[in-house]
Amino acid sequence: MRILSKPEVCIGCHLCEIWCAVAHSRSKDIIKAFLYEEPKPVSRIVVEDRMPVSFAIQCRNCDEPECVTACISGALYKDIDGRVVHDSSKCVGCYSCVMACPYGSIRIDKSTQKVVKCDLCDGDPVCVRICPNDALMIVEEGEAYEEV
Amino acid sequence: MFMMSYQLPEFVIERREDKCIKCRVCERQCAFEGHEYDEEFDRMFSYEDKCVGCQRCVVFCPTNALIIKPHPGDYRPNANWTREKLQDLKKQAETGGVILTGSGNDKGYRIYWDHLVLNASQVTNPSIDPLREPMELRTFLGRKPDSLQLEIDGDDVQITTELTPNVAIETPIVFTAMSYGAISYQAFKSLAMAASEFGTLFNTGEGGLPTELRKYGKNAIVQCASGRFGVDPEYLNCSAAVEIKIGQGAKPGIGGHLPGEKVSVWISETRMIPEGTDALSPAPQHDIYSIEDLSMLIYALKEATNYEKPVSVKIAAVHNAPAIASGMVRAGADIIALDGLRGGTGAAPKIIRDNVGIPIEMALASVDRRLREEGIRNKASILVAGGFRNSGDVLKAIALGADAVYIGSPALIAMGCTMCQKCYTGKCNWGICTQDPYLTKRLNPEIASQRLVNLLRGWSHEIKEMLGGMGINAIESVRGNRDHLRGVGLEDWELDVLGVKGAGEV
């Protein structure tokens, strides 16, 4: 399973980033997470924009992930479903993966000095669910996508 | 010379700081630059003088931190010199120009739909449950024969009368003329997709039909207006019907002007004009100065389409509409389109929008009556536009004599429009009335077309329910059937024009 970005309908609102951060916060409440929680939640998805072009990007779960190759502690690995998984307990915060990822999809959580990445929200990604313009979609392996 | 503006802000922007997470979504959504994040102070700031009240930021705010409401600050109360009158006057004193506006007349002229009530069956005639029994909304637009000759040979029945072309629609609701140029490509395509999916029609307006959208032609009424933009043989022949636009309800007697900055390479290709040049639609059609001239254009278009398409003529509802409509039918029009006082627009002088034309209810009733009296009602369908807000209005219009109803504003509202009336600025935050690629992207045709289909489905369901309540199982039986209407709170002359009895009269 991968999340596909559709730049032709991405409106650059950044709501996916906000709700991703909430989904990975302690309270799961948007106001508590942003205004009161410490440390502040970190989004796993990033909207790249140079308007009018914009798109949201998160871990591509590459077939041959450079981050996994670069990881010095075995914290990043590819699981049997093909997902790139990050085991925070093994992460030493060397950021080799951050430098290796060609998509900039591994982010640094300054509070823990470790990295965070998209975990596909256990199969129901919040970014896809809340995108107001259907600019993100789930694509299963081998599925084709037709442009609007 | 610096001239300070004496305008009052129109809206208050209330930001509830206990809810604002400074995510900047409001800032990104506002093309009028009403919100701004300041990094130095780590705060959002709002500028009320820029707010148009479109509510985009409110809907998008993930924490509901924003409230946009009309500005309570006002001048000394004065029934004559209202806030709006003063503001308009000050604006003109500052600019010396004609005040522009968008969408439809918002003044308090009597809305007759709200003074007409429908009938229902009780005891002596059974009502029908549309969920259990068939209910027919299919409507045919076009000229009907004066009489029908049949040849009956046993079980075989043949119609021997030569029939004129008619277009079948699955519901008596059609999307009104909104051109590519006035609205975004995405909005235009959404209308085409929805009309095609539901089995009704959309109207191209006067801006042509992009070649890749001609696959939706069989659901398109293609317009031939005073600017003749985008008219070619394929355009005419790919359509369901052709419409000659004489006038528009929002601006009777006024032409159109699409500013050059909106004429992108794609619009220039579709309209067949140079990129970046103003698209000027003259006020009159320069080859039509009489009914005879109109007849020549009608037959020129029929000739060009091999007499296979009904030809519609659209006029704004004005004082003399019945006589003009009679002339239009005699000139060969197969569909009479009437656009009333409350019809919308992308841009019009405010003084025209708010003061010229007559309500569609009156125009419809008087045109229908005139055509009946002259025995030519069958020769043309009547399509009415301008001021329909729900399925009740639609059914009342059909009972007043309309064959079908054109909807514009309801379709835009379904796609996101909030009637902020800033269409003419080209900065529509909802991606509808703009050509800015950053803004037009906001309308995903996949979503917008579904919203439109849902609108058509909802209204059609409601019409069926109301018909069932009347004990009628086909829209055809209520067409022009004023017995199903009664007036409430209307003067005698109004009831006379509408041709309906007052409530309680039997």
XYZ file of C-alpha atoms in Angstrom:
654
model
C 0.000 0.000 0.000
C 1.231 3.424 -0.990
C -0.250 6.877 -0.796
C -0.369 8.632 -4.116
C -0.326 12.396 -4.412
C -2.322 14.157 -7.123
C -0.660 17.521 -7.752
C -3.362 18.559 -10.245
C -5.905 18.804 -7.427
C -3.649 19.516 -4.437
C -4.616 22.990 -3.262
C -1.709 23.473 -0.888
C -3.874 23.964 2.180
C -1.513 21.918 4.403
C -4.439 20.364 6.288
C -2.865 16.929 5.796
C 0.206 18.075 7.727
C -1.923 19.392 10.551
C -4.083 16.297 10.930
C -1.066 14.015 10.563
C 0.548 15.781 13.495
C -2.660 15.442 15.504
C -2.937 11.744 14.674
C 0.596 11.267 16.026
C 0.107 13.429 19.098
C -0.428 12.234 22.629
C -3.929 13.648 23.086
C -5.208 13.188 19.482
C -7.018 16.488 20.026
C -6.066 19.264 17.637
C -6.245 22.153 20.084
C -4.540 20.306 22.946
C -1.886 18.935 20.606
C -0.956 22.274 19.099
C -1.508 24.651 22.002
C -0.735 22.703 25.156
C 1.106 19.465 24.470
C 4.840 19.302 24.961
C 6.649 18.174 22.953
C 4.784 19.522 19.954
C 3.557 16.850 17.552
C 5.488 16.383 14.305
C 3.810 15.744 10.966
C 5.004 12.768 8.917
C 3.769 14.316 5.673
C 5.156 17.431 4.009
C 3.440 19.656 1.468
C 5.887 20.887 -1.117
C 4.603 24.005 -2.783
C 5.663 26.512 -5.321
C 2.217 27.727 -6.207
C 0.294 26.912 -8.287
C 2.139 23.575 -8.105
C 1.864 21.720 -4.841
C 1.720 18.174 -3.598
C 1.891 16.343 -0.341
C 4.551 13.727 0.089
C 5.243 11.127 2.728
C 7.261 7.894 2.849
C 7.102 6.162 -0.534
C 7.830 2.762 1.031
C 10.426 2.283 -1.698
C 11.117 -1.186 -3.055
C 14.789 -0.653 -2.328
C 14.711 1.929 0.474
C 17.862 3.999 0.788
C 17.000 4.864 4.377
C 17.070 1.205 5.380
C 20.458 0.783 3.717
C 21.757 3.883 5.450
C 20.412 3.029 8.912
C 23.321 2.172 11.177
C 21.343 0.694 14.059
C 18.744 -1.473 12.373
C 15.912 0.819 13.449
C 14.592 1.063 9.902
C 13.586 -2.099 8.107
C 11.176 -3.317 5.516
C 8.447 -5.559 6.907
C 6.789 -8.501 5.178
C 4.006 -6.253 3.811
C 6.594 -4.122 2.058
C 6.282 -1.190 4.429
C 9.314 0.665 5.669
C 9.022 0.563 9.450
C 10.869 2.611 12.028
C 11.565 1.104 15.437
C 12.090 4.124 17.648
C 13.641 2.061 20.467
C 16.577 1.187 18.218
C 16.987 4.660 16.683
C 20.195 6.393 17.739
C 19.399 9.709 16.067
C 22.313 9.688 13.618
C 20.067 11.079 10.851
C 21.794 9.028 8.156
C 18.327 8.117 6.888
C 17.321 11.774 6.714
C 20.235 12.427 4.403
C 19.649 9.253 2.392
C 15.916 9.667 1.739
C 15.521 11.176 -1.755
C 11.999 12.430 -0.939
C 12.755 14.221 2.316
C 10.153 12.025 3.949
C 11.984 11.273 7.160
C 11.632 14.050 9.667
C 13.523 14.925 12.793
C 11.615 15.112 16.073
C 13.670 17.680 17.954
C 12.173 16.708 21.295
C 13.505 13.133 21.162
C 16.339 13.823 18.740
C 15.184 10.760 16.845
C 13.416 10.536 13.510
C 9.763 9.966 12.646
C 8.222 8.729 9.435
C 4.834 7.843 7.966
C 3.369 4.699 9.482
C 0.328 4.663 7.165
C -1.852 5.085 10.278
C -2.328 1.308 10.520
C -3.937 1.158 7.098
C -6.321 4.118 7.396
C -4.150 7.165 6.697
C -5.630 10.324 8.165
C -4.128 12.493 5.406
C -6.122 10.630 2.766
C -9.268 10.759 4.872
C -9.258 14.498 5.508
C -7.893 15.889 2.218
C -10.603 18.365 1.187
C -9.944 17.952 -2.529
C -9.200 14.231 -2.857
C -5.584 14.975 -3.705
C -4.292 11.915 -1.848
C -5.307 8.372 -2.582
C -4.382 4.911 -1.462
C -2.961 2.724 -4.167
C -2.518 -0.954 -3.594
C 0.407 -2.731 -5.197
C 0.048 -2.924 -8.980
C -3.024 -0.703 -9.128
C -3.180 1.847 -11.918
C -4.320 5.422 -11.468
C -5.999 7.538 -14.082
C -5.621 11.308 -14.107
C -8.784 13.382 -13.663
C -3.064 62.873 -4.737
C -3.770 60.504 -1.902
C -7.468 60.087 -1.305
C -8.363 58.322 1.873
C -11.102 55.756 1.580
C -14.222 56.527 3.596
C -15.566 52.985 3.242
C -16.590 51.011 6.289
C -15.336 47.447 6.452
C -18.068 45.012 5.423
C -17.170 42.147 7.713
C -15.774 41.446 11.138
C -13.133 38.759 11.397
C -13.259 37.263 14.848
C -10.362 34.970 15.661
C -10.785 33.018 18.864
C -7.231 32.917 20.096
C -7.953 30.027 22.483
C -8.657 27.896 19.429
C -6.227 29.274 16.841
C -3.272 26.925 16.334
C -1.558 29.272 13.847
C -1.597 26.603 11.156
C -1.936 29.287 8.458
C -4.652 27.436 6.562
C -6.811 30.609 6.562
C -3.921 32.634 5.195
C -3.374 30.216 2.307
C -7.071 29.973 1.466
C -7.732 33.705 1.203
C -6.988 35.132 -2.240
C -7.961 38.553 -0.889
C -5.103 38.375 1.637
C -7.361 38.799 4.633
C -5.122 36.787 6.970
C -1.390 36.886 7.539
C 1.007 35.026 9.782
C 3.745 37.105 11.339
C 6.805 35.089 12.211
C 8.336 37.753 14.436
C 5.320 37.829 16.729
C 4.274 34.209 16.076
C 0.700 35.357 15.549
C -1.999 35.439 12.935
C -3.224 38.889 11.932
C -6.435 39.622 10.032
C -7.361 42.533 7.775
C -11.076 43.247 7.823
C -11.001 45.767 4.994
C -9.975 42.942 2.675
C -12.578 40.393 3.764
C -15.396 39.663 1.295
C -17.264 37.303 3.601
C -16.919 34.231 1.386
C -16.460 32.007 4.460
C -13.739 29.893 2.826
C -11.365 30.356 5.770
C -14.124 29.560 8.249
C -14.916 26.249 6.574
C -11.250 25.344 6.219
C -10.163 26.301 9.746
C -9.498 22.931 11.397
C -10.339 24.224 14.875
C -13.359 26.453 14.058
C -11.419 29.387 15.425
C -12.824 31.903 12.935
C -16.129 33.736 12.811
C -16.834 36.074 9.895
C -19.949 38.188 10.267
C -21.377 41.381 8.804
C -19.760 44.405 10.386
C -22.123 45.850 12.994
C -20.560 49.307 12.720
C -23.067 51.452 10.909
C -24.081 55.011 10.150
C -27.044 56.671 11.868
C -30.066 54.496 11.075
C -31.897 55.871 8.061
C -34.549 54.016 6.077
C -33.703 56.045 3.009
C -29.931 56.271 3.219
C -29.023 52.712 4.106
C -25.490 51.558 4.761
C -25.332 50.026 1.283
C -26.499 53.210 -0.437
C -23.931 55.284 1.447
C -21.140 52.825 0.795
C -21.905 52.657 -2.932
C -22.017 56.401 -3.172
C -18.718 56.804 -1.355
C -17.142 54.164 -3.541
C -18.205 56.130 -6.621
C -16.941 59.368 -5.150
C -13.573 57.662 -4.782
C -13.459 55.992 -8.187
C -15.829 57.810 -10.510
C -16.754 54.461 -12.000
C -19.690 52.178 -12.532
C -20.109 49.915 -9.528
C -19.642 46.313 -10.507
C -21.041 43.287 -8.787
C -21.528 39.582 -9.286
C -24.237 36.943 -8.791
C -27.948 37.819 -8.677
C -30.152 40.681 -7.532
C -30.181 40.667 -3.733
C -32.819 43.339 -3.226
C -36.102 42.785 -1.449
C -38.361 42.539 -4.490
C -41.262 40.242 -3.769
C -40.348 36.612 -4.338
C -43.583 35.168 -5.677
C -42.502 31.578 -5.078
C -42.849 32.381 -1.385
C -46.423 33.536 -1.988
C -47.544 30.482 -3.947
C -48.527 27.187 -2.366
C -49.009 23.759 -3.927
C -51.934 21.411 -3.603
C -52.131 17.853 -2.241
C -54.630 15.019 -2.446
C -56.917 14.264 0.518
C -59.682 11.635 0.776
C -61.394 12.128 -2.569
C -58.386 11.534 -4.737
C -55.566 9.224 -3.737
C -52.006 10.413 -3.352
C -49.213 8.292 -4.799
C -46.114 6.978 -3.074
C -43.239 7.635 -5.476
C -41.091 5.016 -3.751
C -43.605 2.308 -4.667
C -45.020 3.493 -7.942
C -43.434 4.819 -11.123
C -43.134 8.578 -11.348
C -42.235 10.284 -14.588
C -40.045 13.368 -14.655
C -38.799 12.938 -18.231
C -39.300 16.115 -20.181
C -39.010 16.843 -23.882
C -37.745 20.215 -24.974
C -38.585 21.508 -28.413
C -41.439 22.201 -30.786
C -44.460 19.902 -30.564
C -46.738 19.272 -33.574
C -50.129 21.020 -33.817
C -51.804 17.647 -34.174
C -50.718 14.048 -34.388
C -51.678 11.830 -37.333
C -51.514 8.107 -36.658
C -51.663 5.155 -38.946
C -53.062 2.148 -37.128
C -52.699 -1.255 -38.689
C -53.761 -3.876 -36.164
C -51.259 -3.664 -33.336
C -48.860 -1.570 -35.353
C -49.146 2.164 -34.689
C -47.125 4.595 -36.760
C -46.918 8.352 -36.310
C -47.248 9.875 -39.756
C -46.889 13.505 -38.653
C -43.415 14.818 -39.324
C -41.929 15.473 -35.869
C -39.548 18.288 -35.085
C -36.402 17.588 -33.068
C -36.868 17.348 -29.299
C -34.351 16.766 -26.544
C -35.245 14.375 -23.728
C -34.086 15.247 -20.216
C -34.533 12.989 -17.200
C -35.500 15.795 -14.843
C -36.928 19.224 -15.629
C -33.787 20.895 -14.297
C -31.067 22.158 -16.624
C -27.806 23.937 -15.801
C -28.004 27.474 -17.095
C -25.525 29.261 -19.334
C -22.200 29.819 -17.611
C -19.299 30.195 -19.985
C -15.782 28.842 -19.805
C -14.058 32.122 -19.080
C -16.718 33.417 -16.744
C -16.261 30.266 -14.670
C -13.184 28.105 -14.386
C -12.470 25.128 -16.596
C -12.958 22.888 -13.586
C -16.387 24.335 -12.789
C -17.413 24.163 -16.431
C -16.279 20.558 -16.729
C -18.057 19.650 -13.486
C -21.347 20.924 -14.914
C -20.781 18.937 -18.109
C -19.930 15.756 -16.200
C -22.953 16.086 -13.911
C -25.389 16.819 -16.758
C -24.066 13.829 -18.634
C -24.258 11.509 -15.635
C -27.791 12.539 -14.695
C -29.213 12.778 -18.193
C -29.912 16.466 -18.327
C -28.283 19.427 -20.057
C -25.728 22.084 -19.320
C -25.372 25.290 -21.270
C -21.985 26.343 -22.612
C -22.722 30.028 -22.329
C -21.115 32.189 -24.939
C -17.539 31.042 -24.459
C -17.514 27.990 -26.719
C -16.912 24.357 -25.865
C -13.289 23.172 -25.536
C -12.672 20.398 -28.060
C -11.826 17.774 -25.438
C -15.188 18.437 -23.764
C -17.184 17.941 -26.956
C -17.741 14.369 -25.837
C -20.278 15.951 -23.480
C -21.903 17.657 -26.489
C -25.040 15.535 -26.453
C -25.768 17.033 -23.038
C -24.907 20.575 -24.076
C -26.971 23.522 -25.144
C -24.433 25.504 -27.128
C -24.832 29.220 -27.138
C -24.454 31.619 -29.991
C -24.281 35.067 -28.463
C -23.489 38.548 -29.627
C -19.731 37.981 -29.468
C -20.029 34.737 -31.519
C -17.162 33.288 -29.495
C -16.175 29.730 -30.254
C -18.909 29.093 -32.815
C -17.930 26.619 -35.509
C -19.873 23.885 -37.355
C -18.583 21.131 -35.066
C -19.554 23.152 -31.986
C -23.098 23.522 -33.282
C -23.423 19.939 -34.443
C -22.023 18.172 -31.385
C -24.769 19.718 -29.248
C -28.216 18.744 -28.006
C -29.638 22.165 -28.796
C -28.460 25.576 -29.932
C -29.323 28.762 -28.071
C -29.282 32.317 -29.353
C -28.588 34.602 -26.450
C -30.290 37.937 -26.745
C -30.283 38.921 -23.103
C -29.531 37.917 -19.548
C -31.699 38.466 -16.474
C -28.937 39.988 -14.388
C -28.173 42.630 -17.004
C -30.920 43.087 -19.577
C -29.747 45.227 -22.441
C -26.102 44.954 -21.448
C -23.324 43.086 -23.179
C -20.422 41.229 -21.641
C -16.756 41.906 -21.107
C -14.244 39.237 -20.208
C -11.051 41.132 -19.347
C -7.938 40.238 -21.301
C -6.065 39.027 -18.246
C -8.549 36.162 -17.990
C -8.139 35.189 -21.641
C -5.551 32.466 -21.195
C -4.170 30.425 -24.058
C -6.875 27.803 -23.504
C -9.703 30.311 -23.357
C -8.323 32.061 -26.413
C -8.330 28.757 -28.311
C -11.875 27.957 -27.235
C -13.203 31.427 -27.947
C -11.117 31.807 -31.103
C -9.706 35.182 -30.110
C -6.097 36.260 -29.531
C -4.614 35.453 -26.131
C -4.828 38.276 -23.623
C -7.354 40.354 -25.561
C -10.625 41.488 -24.031
C -13.572 39.318 -25.031
C -16.268 41.869 -25.751
C -19.854 40.775 -26.230
C -21.823 43.653 -27.707
C -25.095 44.574 -26.025
C -27.228 43.716 -29.058
C -26.599 41.043 -31.643
C -25.554 43.392 -34.406
C -27.378 41.376 -37.042
C -30.657 41.302 -35.109
C -32.771 44.428 -35.040
C -36.177 42.832 -35.646
C -38.093 39.582 -35.357
C -37.380 39.013 -39.063
C -33.637 39.321 -38.413
C -33.971 36.895 -35.523
C -35.753 34.467 -37.819
C -32.833 34.639 -40.248
C -30.355 33.659 -37.528
C -32.637 30.911 -36.201
C -32.917 29.390 -39.661
C -29.229 29.907 -40.389
C -28.488 27.826 -37.265
C -31.119 25.236 -38.192
C -29.607 25.025 -41.653
C -26.122 24.642 -40.154
C -27.369 21.798 -37.955
C -29.429 20.113 -40.662
C -32.704 20.813 -38.832
C -31.703 18.205 -36.258
C -31.465 20.463 -33.193
C -34.063 22.556 -31.450
C -33.080 26.222 -31.446
C -33.639 28.201 -28.289
C -33.789 31.959 -27.977
C -32.960 33.410 -24.599
C -34.148 36.817 -23.462
C -34.136 38.687 -20.209
C -37.551 38.999 -18.597
C -38.642 42.531 -19.416
C -41.945 44.401 -19.484
C -42.803 43.405 -23.020
C -41.710 39.774 -22.739
C -45.036 38.191 -23.837
C -45.135 40.038 -27.157
C -41.439 39.403 -27.760
C -41.866 35.724 -26.946
C -44.747 35.481 -29.367
C -42.543 36.987 -32.056
C -39.728 34.585 -31.167
C -41.994 31.559 -31.561
C -43.268 32.869 -34.879
C -39.675 33.495 -35.940
C -39.004 29.790 -35.516
C -37.680 29.387 -31.976
C -38.299 25.897 -30.590
C -37.456 26.878 -27.029
C -38.121 30.200 -25.320
C -35.670 30.835 -22.505
C -36.638 33.552 -20.051
C -34.164 34.864 -17.513
C -35.679 36.797 -14.624
C -34.757 39.710 -12.392
C -32.912 37.555 -9.879
C -30.710 35.764 -12.407
C -27.005 35.684 -11.662
C -23.938 36.924 -13.493
C -20.170 36.901 -13.259
C -20.088 40.666 -13.585
C -22.663 43.362 -14.139
C -23.160 46.990 -13.272
C -24.856 46.911 -9.887
C -27.371 49.562 -10.914
C -28.556 47.341 -13.795
C -28.589 44.121 -11.811
C -30.645 45.681 -9.050
C -33.088 47.742 -11.083
C -33.743 46.311 -14.546
C -36.093 43.506 -15.540
C -39.102 41.791 -14.005
C -39.435 38.781 -11.707
C -39.397 35.461 -13.555
C -42.700 34.368 -12.000
C -44.555 37.231 -13.691
C -42.713 36.866 -16.993
C -43.343 33.130 -17.106
C -47.032 33.383 -16.298
C -47.641 36.144 -18.807
C -45.614 34.538 -21.600
C -47.297 31.176 -21.083
C -50.722 32.829 -21.127
C -49.950 34.875 -24.230
C -48.717 31.847 -26.167
C -51.797 29.870 -25.127
C -54.123 32.664 -26.124
C -52.468 32.803 -29.510
C -52.651 29.045 -29.898
C -48.900 28.661 -30.337
C -47.863 27.347 -26.925
C -47.127 23.903 -28.400
C -44.700 25.391 -30.874
C -42.067 26.104 -28.237
C -40.957 24.854 -24.860
C -40.457 27.419 -22.144
C -37.259 27.286 -20.101
C -37.117 29.685 -17.181
C -34.112 30.951 -15.274
C -33.295 33.364 -12.521
C -34.117 32.831 -8.897
C -34.797 29.159 -8.246
C -33.677 28.123 -4.815
C -35.216 24.719 -4.214
C -37.353 22.011 -5.771
C -40.527 23.759 -4.541
C -39.696 26.757 -6.729
C -39.077 24.401 -9.654
C -42.417 22.632 -9.308
C -44.276 25.921 -8.885
C -42.632 27.205 -12.072
C -43.739 24.111 -13.957
C -47.281 24.529 -12.644
C -47.108 28.131 -13.889
C -46.334 26.888 -17.370
C -42.601 26.220 -17.641
C -41.365 23.092 -19.387
C -38.149 23.061 -17.424
C -36.060 25.255 -15.217
C -32.541 26.564 -15.698
C -30.473 26.655 -12.505
C -27.258 28.637 -12.174
C -26.765 29.904 -8.643
C -27.965 26.629 -7.039
C -25.394 24.720 -9.091
C -22.640 27.118 -8.057
C -23.703 26.923 -4.425
C -23.610 23.132 -4.647
C -20.002 23.420 -5.829
C -19.051 25.745 -2.977
C -20.189 29.289 -3.893
C -21.379 31.332 -0.931
C -22.935 34.249 -2.875
C -20.268 36.709 -1.765
C -20.847 38.576 -5.053
C -17.159 39.050 -5.784
C -17.234 37.024 -9.014
C -16.105 40.073 -10.978
C -12.802 40.296 -9.101
C -11.526 37.037 -10.583
C -10.318 35.952 -7.150
C -13.022 33.428 -6.265
C -11.638 31.537 -3.306
C -13.823 28.575 -4.195
C -12.160 28.102 -7.583
C -15.385 28.738 -9.475
C -15.312 32.238 -10.914
C -11.598 32.651 -11.522
C -8.903 31.720 -14.017
C -6.015 31.821 -11.524
C -4.499 28.319 -11.657
C -3.812 28.421 -7.904
C -7.508 28.980 -7.253
C -9.082 26.868 -10.003
C -7.268 23.806 -8.657
C -9.467 24.068 -5.604
C -12.346 22.633 -7.551
C -11.827 18.927 -8.198
C -14.308 18.048 -10.986
C -14.678 14.545 -9.557
C -16.010 15.985 -6.297
C -17.866 18.991 -7.725
C -19.716 16.903 -10.313
C -20.853 14.530 -7.570
C -22.167 17.445 -5.554
C -24.104 18.579 -8.623
C -25.479 15.116 -9.283
C -26.544 14.931 -5.645
C -28.323 18.270 -6.028
C -30.204 17.043 -9.102
C -31.025 13.755 -7.401
C -32.266 15.445 -4.233
C -34.461 17.940 -6.054
C -35.830 15.270 -8.385
C -36.749 13.087 -5.409
C -38.502 16.001 -3.761
C -40.408 16.861 -6.940
C -41.576 13.250 -7.132
C -42.723 13.390 -3.517
C -44.683 16.590 -4.136
C -46.203 15.208 -7.339
C -47.157 12.032 -5.514
C -48.823 14.124 -2.846
C -50.877 15.811 -5.533
C -51.918 12.414 -6.855
C -50.030 12.983 -10.078
C -47.583 10.478 -11.543
C -46.060 12.500 -14.367
C -44.593 15.973 -14.461
C -46.443 16.438 -17.757
C -49.771 16.505 -15.866
C -48.764 19.437 -13.702
C -47.264 21.511 -16.501
C -49.234 24.730 -16.800
C -51.762 23.331 -14.350
C -52.401 26.446 -12.277
C -55.218 24.724 -10.412
C -52.501 23.200 -8.295
C -51.348 26.640 -7.163
C -52.906 29.155 -4.806
C -51.625 32.585 -3.891
C -51.053 33.739 -0.326
C -50.730 37.415 0.554
C -50.971 38.637 -3.037
C -52.930 41.558 -4.492
C -55.636 40.980 -7.087
C -53.490 42.232 -9.962
C -50.701 39.843 -8.986
C -53.092 36.892 -8.873
C -54.422 38.016 -12.252
C -50.997 38.117 -13.877
C -50.048 34.789 -12.348
C -53.411 33.324 -13.314
C -53.875 31.646 -9.943
C -56.632 31.825 -7.360
C -56.082 33.025 -3.835
C -55.730 30.453 -1.067
C -59.179 29.321 0.065
C -60.795 30.099 -3.265
C -62.093 26.967 -4.965
